[in-house]
mmCIF file of C-alpha atoms in Angstrom:
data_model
loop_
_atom_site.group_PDB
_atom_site.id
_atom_site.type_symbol
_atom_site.label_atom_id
_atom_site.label_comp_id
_atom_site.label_asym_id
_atom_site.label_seq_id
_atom_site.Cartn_x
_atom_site.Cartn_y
_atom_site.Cartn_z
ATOM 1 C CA UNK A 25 62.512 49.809 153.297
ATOM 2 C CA UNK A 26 63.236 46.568 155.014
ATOM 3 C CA UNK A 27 67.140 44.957 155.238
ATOM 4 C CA UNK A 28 67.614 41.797 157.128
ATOM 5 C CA UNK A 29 70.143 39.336 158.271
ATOM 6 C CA UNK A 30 73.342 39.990 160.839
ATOM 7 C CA UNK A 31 75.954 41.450 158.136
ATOM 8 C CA UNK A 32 73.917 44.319 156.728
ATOM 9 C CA UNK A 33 72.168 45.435 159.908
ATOM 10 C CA UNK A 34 75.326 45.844 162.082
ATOM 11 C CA UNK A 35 77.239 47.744 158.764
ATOM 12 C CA UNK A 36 73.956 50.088 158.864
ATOM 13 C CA UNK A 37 74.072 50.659 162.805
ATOM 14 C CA UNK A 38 77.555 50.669 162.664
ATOM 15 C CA UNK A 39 78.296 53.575 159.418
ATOM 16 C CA UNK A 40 74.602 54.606 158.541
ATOM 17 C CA UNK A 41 72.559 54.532 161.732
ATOM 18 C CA UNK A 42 70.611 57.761 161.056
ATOM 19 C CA UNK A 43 68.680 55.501 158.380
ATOM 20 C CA UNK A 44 67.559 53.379 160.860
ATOM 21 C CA UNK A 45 63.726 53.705 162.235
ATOM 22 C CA UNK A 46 63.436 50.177 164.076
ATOM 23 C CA UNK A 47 65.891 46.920 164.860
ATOM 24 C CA UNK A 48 63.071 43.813 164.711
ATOM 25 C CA UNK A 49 64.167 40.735 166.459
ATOM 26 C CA UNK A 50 63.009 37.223 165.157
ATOM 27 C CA UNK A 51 64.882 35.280 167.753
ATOM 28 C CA UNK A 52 67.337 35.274 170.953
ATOM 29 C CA UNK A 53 70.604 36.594 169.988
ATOM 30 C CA UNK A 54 73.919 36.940 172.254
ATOM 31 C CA UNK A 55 73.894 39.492 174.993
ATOM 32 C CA UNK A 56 77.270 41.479 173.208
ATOM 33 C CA UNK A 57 75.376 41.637 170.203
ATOM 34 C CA UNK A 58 72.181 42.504 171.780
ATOM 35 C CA UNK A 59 74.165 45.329 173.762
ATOM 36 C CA UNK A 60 75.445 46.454 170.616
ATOM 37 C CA UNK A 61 72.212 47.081 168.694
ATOM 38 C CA UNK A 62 70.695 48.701 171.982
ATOM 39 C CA UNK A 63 73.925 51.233 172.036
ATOM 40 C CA UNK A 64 72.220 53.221 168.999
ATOM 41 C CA UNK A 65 68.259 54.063 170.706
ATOM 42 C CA UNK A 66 66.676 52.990 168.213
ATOM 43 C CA UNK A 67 62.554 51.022 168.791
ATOM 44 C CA UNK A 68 63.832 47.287 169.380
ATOM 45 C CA UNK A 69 60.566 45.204 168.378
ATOM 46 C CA UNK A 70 60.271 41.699 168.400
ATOM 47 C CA UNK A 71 58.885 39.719 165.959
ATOM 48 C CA UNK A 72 57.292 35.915 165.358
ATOM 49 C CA UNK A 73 58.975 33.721 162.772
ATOM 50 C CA UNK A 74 56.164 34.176 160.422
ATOM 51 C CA UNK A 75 56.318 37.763 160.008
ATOM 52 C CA UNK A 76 59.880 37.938 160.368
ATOM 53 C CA UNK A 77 59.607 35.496 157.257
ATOM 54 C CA UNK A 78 57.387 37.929 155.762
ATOM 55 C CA UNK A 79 59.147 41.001 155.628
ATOM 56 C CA UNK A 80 61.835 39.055 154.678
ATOM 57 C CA UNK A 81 60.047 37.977 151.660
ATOM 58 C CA UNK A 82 61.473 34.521 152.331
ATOM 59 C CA UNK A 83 64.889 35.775 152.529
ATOM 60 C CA UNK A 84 67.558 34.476 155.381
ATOM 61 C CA UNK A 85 67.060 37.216 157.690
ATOM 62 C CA UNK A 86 69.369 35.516 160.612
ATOM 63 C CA UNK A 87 66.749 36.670 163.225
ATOM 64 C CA UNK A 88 67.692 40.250 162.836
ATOM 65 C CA UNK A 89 65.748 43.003 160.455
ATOM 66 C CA UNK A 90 65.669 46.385 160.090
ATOM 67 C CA UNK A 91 63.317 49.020 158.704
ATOM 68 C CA UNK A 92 65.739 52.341 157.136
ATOM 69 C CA UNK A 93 64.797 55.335 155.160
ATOM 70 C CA UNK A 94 64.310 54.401 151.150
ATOM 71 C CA UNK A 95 67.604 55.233 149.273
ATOM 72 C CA UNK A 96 66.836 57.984 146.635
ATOM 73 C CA UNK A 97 68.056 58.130 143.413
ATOM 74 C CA UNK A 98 70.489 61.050 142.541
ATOM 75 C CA UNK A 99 69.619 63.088 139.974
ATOM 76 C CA UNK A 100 71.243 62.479 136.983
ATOM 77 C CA UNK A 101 72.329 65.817 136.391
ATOM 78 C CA UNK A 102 74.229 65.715 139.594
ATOM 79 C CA UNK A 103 75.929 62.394 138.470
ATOM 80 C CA UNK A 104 77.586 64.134 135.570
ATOM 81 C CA UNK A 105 80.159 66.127 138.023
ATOM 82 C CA UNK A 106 81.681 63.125 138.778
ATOM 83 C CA UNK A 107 84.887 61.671 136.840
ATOM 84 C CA UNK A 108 84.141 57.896 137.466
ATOM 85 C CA UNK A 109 81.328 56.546 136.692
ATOM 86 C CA UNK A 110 79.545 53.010 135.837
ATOM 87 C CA UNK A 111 76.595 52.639 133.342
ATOM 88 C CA UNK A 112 74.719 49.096 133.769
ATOM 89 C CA UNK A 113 72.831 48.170 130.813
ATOM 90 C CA UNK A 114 70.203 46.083 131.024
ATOM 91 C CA UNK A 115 71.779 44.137 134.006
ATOM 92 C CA UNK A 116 68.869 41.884 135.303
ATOM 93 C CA UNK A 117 70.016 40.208 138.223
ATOM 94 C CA UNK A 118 70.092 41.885 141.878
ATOM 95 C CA UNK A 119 72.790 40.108 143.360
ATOM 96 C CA UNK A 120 74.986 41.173 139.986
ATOM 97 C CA UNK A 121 74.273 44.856 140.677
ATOM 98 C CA UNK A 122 74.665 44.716 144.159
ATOM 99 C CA UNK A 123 78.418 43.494 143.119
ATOM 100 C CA UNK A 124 79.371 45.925 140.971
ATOM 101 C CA UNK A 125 78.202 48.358 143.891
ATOM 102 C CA UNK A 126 80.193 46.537 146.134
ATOM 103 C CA UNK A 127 83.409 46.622 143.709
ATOM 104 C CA UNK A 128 83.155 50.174 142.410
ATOM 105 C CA UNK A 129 82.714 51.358 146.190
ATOM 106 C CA UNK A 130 85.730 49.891 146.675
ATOM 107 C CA UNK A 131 87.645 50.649 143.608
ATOM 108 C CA UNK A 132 86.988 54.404 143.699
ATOM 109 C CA UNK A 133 84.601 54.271 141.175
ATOM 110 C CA UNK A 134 82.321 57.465 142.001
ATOM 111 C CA UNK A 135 78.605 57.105 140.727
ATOM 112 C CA UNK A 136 76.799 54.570 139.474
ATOM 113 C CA UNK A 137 73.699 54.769 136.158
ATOM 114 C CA UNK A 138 71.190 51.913 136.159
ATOM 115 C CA UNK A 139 69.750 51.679 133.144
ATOM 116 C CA UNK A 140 67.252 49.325 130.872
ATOM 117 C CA UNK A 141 65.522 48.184 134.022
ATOM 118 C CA UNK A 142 62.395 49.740 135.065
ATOM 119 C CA UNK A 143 61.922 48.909 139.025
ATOM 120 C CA UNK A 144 65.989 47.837 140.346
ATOM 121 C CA UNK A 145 64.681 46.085 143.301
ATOM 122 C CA UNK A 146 66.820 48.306 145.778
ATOM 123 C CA UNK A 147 66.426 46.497 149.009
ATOM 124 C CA UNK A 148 68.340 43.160 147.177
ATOM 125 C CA UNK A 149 70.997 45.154 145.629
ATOM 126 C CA UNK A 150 71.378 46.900 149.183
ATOM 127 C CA UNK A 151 71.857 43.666 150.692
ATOM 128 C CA UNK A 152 74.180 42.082 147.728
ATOM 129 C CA UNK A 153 76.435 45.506 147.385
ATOM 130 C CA UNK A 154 77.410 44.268 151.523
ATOM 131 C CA UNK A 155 76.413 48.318 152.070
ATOM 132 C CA UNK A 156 77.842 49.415 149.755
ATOM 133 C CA UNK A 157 74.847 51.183 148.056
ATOM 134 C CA UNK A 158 74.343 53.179 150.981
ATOM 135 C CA UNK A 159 77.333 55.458 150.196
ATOM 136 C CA UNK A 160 77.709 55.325 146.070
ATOM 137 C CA UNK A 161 75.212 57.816 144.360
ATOM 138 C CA UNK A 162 72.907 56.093 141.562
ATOM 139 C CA UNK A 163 70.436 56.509 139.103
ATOM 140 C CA UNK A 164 67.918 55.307 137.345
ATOM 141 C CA UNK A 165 67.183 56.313 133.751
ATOM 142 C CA UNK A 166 65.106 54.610 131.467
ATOM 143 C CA UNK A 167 66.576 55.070 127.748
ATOM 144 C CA UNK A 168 70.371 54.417 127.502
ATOM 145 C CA UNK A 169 70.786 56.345 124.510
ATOM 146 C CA UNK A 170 69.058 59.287 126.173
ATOM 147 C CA UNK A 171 71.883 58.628 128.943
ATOM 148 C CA UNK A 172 74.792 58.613 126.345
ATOM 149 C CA UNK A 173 74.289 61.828 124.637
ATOM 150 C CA UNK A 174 74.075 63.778 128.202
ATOM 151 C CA UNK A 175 77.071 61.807 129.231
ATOM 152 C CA UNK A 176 79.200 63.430 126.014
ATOM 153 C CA UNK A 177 78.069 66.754 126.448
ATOM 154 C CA UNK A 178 79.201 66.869 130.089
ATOM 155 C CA UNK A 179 82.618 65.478 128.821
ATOM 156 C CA UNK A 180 82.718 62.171 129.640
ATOM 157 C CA UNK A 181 84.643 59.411 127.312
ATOM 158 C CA UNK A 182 82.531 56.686 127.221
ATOM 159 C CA UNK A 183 83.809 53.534 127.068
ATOM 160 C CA UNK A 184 82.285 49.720 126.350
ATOM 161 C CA UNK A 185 82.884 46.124 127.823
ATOM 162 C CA UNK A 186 83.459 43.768 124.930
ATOM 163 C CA UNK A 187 84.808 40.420 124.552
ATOM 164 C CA UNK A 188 86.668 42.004 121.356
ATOM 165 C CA UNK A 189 87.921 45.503 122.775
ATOM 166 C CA UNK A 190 91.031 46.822 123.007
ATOM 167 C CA UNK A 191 93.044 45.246 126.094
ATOM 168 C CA UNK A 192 92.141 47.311 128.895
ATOM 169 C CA UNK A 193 95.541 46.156 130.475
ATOM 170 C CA UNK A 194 96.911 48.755 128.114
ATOM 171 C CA UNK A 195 94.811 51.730 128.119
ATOM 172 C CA UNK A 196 95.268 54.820 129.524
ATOM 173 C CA UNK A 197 91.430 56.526 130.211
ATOM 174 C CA UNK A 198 90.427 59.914 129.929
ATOM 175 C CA UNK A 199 90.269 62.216 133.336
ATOM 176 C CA UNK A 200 86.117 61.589 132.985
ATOM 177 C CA UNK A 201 84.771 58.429 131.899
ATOM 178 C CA UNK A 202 82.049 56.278 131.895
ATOM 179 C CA UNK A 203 82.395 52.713 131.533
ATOM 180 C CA UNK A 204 79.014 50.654 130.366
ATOM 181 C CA UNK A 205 78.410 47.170 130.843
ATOM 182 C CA UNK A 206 76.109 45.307 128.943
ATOM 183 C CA UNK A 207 73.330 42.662 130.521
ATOM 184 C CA UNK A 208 74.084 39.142 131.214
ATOM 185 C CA UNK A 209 73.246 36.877 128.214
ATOM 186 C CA UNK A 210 73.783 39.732 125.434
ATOM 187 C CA UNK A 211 76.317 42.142 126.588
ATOM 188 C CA UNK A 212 76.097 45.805 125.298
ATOM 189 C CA UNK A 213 73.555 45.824 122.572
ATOM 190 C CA UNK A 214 75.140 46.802 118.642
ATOM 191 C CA UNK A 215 73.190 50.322 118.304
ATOM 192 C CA UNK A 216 74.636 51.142 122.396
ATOM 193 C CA UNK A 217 78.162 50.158 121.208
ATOM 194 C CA UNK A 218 78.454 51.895 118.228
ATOM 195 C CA UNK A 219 77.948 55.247 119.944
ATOM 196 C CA UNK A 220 80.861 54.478 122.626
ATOM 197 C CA UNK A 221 83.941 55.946 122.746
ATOM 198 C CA UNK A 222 86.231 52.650 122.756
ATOM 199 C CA UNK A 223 85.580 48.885 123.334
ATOM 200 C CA UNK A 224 87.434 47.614 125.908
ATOM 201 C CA UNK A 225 88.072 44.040 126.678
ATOM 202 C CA UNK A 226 90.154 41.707 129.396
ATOM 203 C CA UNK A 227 92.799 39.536 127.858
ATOM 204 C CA UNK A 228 92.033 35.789 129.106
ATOM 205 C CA UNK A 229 93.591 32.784 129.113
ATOM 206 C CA UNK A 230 92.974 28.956 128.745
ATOM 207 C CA UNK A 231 90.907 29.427 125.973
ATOM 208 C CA UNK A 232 88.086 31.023 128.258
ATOM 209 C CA UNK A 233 86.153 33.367 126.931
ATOM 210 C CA UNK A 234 83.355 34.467 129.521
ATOM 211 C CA UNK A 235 83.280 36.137 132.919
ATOM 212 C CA UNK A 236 80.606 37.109 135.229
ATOM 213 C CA UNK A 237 79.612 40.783 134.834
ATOM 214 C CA UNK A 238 80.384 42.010 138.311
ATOM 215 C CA UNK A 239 83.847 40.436 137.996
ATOM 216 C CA UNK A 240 84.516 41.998 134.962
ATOM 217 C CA UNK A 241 83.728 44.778 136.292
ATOM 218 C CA UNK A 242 85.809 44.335 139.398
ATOM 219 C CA UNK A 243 89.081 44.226 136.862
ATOM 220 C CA UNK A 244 88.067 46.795 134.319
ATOM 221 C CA UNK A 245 87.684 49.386 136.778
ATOM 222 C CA UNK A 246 91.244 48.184 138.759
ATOM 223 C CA UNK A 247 93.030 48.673 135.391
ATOM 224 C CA UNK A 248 91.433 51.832 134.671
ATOM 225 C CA UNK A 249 92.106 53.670 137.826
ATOM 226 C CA UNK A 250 95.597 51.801 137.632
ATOM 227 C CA UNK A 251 96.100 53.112 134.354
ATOM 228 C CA UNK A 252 95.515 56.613 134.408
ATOM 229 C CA UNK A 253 97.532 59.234 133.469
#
């Protein structure tokens, strides 16, 4: 697996630098920084602009690139012993995901369930989440309904993003829950919601009505760990 550009590669050599099997460099970089990547003995390579560009798939890789161990999926069955937990339905875009990594990394949110989506491109949500992915157990399972009813009989309370919930401002969760999030255009689809716990919603103002999933995310999760009793 391939991450590039200066932010992600120094947070991998910096907190995860057992993943790392080779530093590529597309260009001259400054000598501290240079220093810095040559402090962890790892194979330094050096690389032309055009392959740089290639493993890069076109992405702004800042001269700096890195090839780490995949990330693995955790077994789902080891993601139901955790108490806070994220369900992502049918979220489509990368840089999205790699938010709601980011935010439930730093939120305390526990585990995270990728669902609806086939092939998550990894490597993109690596690079969105800031890092974030490398230390928040995930999975990916194909039928979210499938994912529901194992979710209830390990205990979990399962509850739904909607724009017509109950005001999460004022909701005290369960010890275990699972919060899903529906995908970008739809939300949570009618036959997901309707086997969910409790619809839960954030009270806006201005007459706005819409938020970008991985904020929404950002404050549901804030008022639910907030809120707990």
């Amino acid at each position: 697996m391939i991450i590039y550009g200066k932010q992600i590669v120094l947070y991998a050599l910096e907190h995860h630098s057992h993943r790392i099997c080779e530093l590529y460099l597309a260009k001259d970089i400054e000598p501290k920084l240079f220093t810095k990547i040559k402090s962890c003995h790892k194979p330094i390579l050096r690389l032309d602009s055009k392959k740089a560009q290639a493993l890069a798939r076109g992405g702004n890789h800042q001269g700096i690139l890195a090839r780490i161990t995949p990330l693995e999926s955790t077994p789902l069955a080891s993601i139901k012993h955790y108490h806070k937990i994220l369900v992502l339905c049918g979220i489509s875009d990368m840089g999205n995901i790699g938010g709601i990594f980011r935010s439930a990394y730093a939120l305390g949110a526990q585990a995270i369930i990728i669902t609806q989506i086939k092939s998550p491109k990894i490597e993109q949500i690596l690079r969105a989440s800031s890092g974030a992915a490398f230390a928040l157990p995930f999975c990916v399972v194909a039928n979210t309904l499938d994912c529901i009813n194992e979710l209830k009989m390990a205990g979990f309370s399962l509850y739904g993003a909607d724009m017509c919930g109950e005001n999460v401002a004022h909701f005290t969760p369960a010890q275990k829950w699972a919060l899903f999030l529906g995908d970008e255009s739809q939300g949570l689809y009618d036959k997901i919601a309707k086997k969910l716990d409790k619809m839960l919603s954030i009270q806006m103002h201005n007459g706005f009505d819409s938020l970008n999933v991985s904020v929404a995310a950002g404050i549901m999760m804030a008022y639910l760990d907030s809120n707990k009793g």
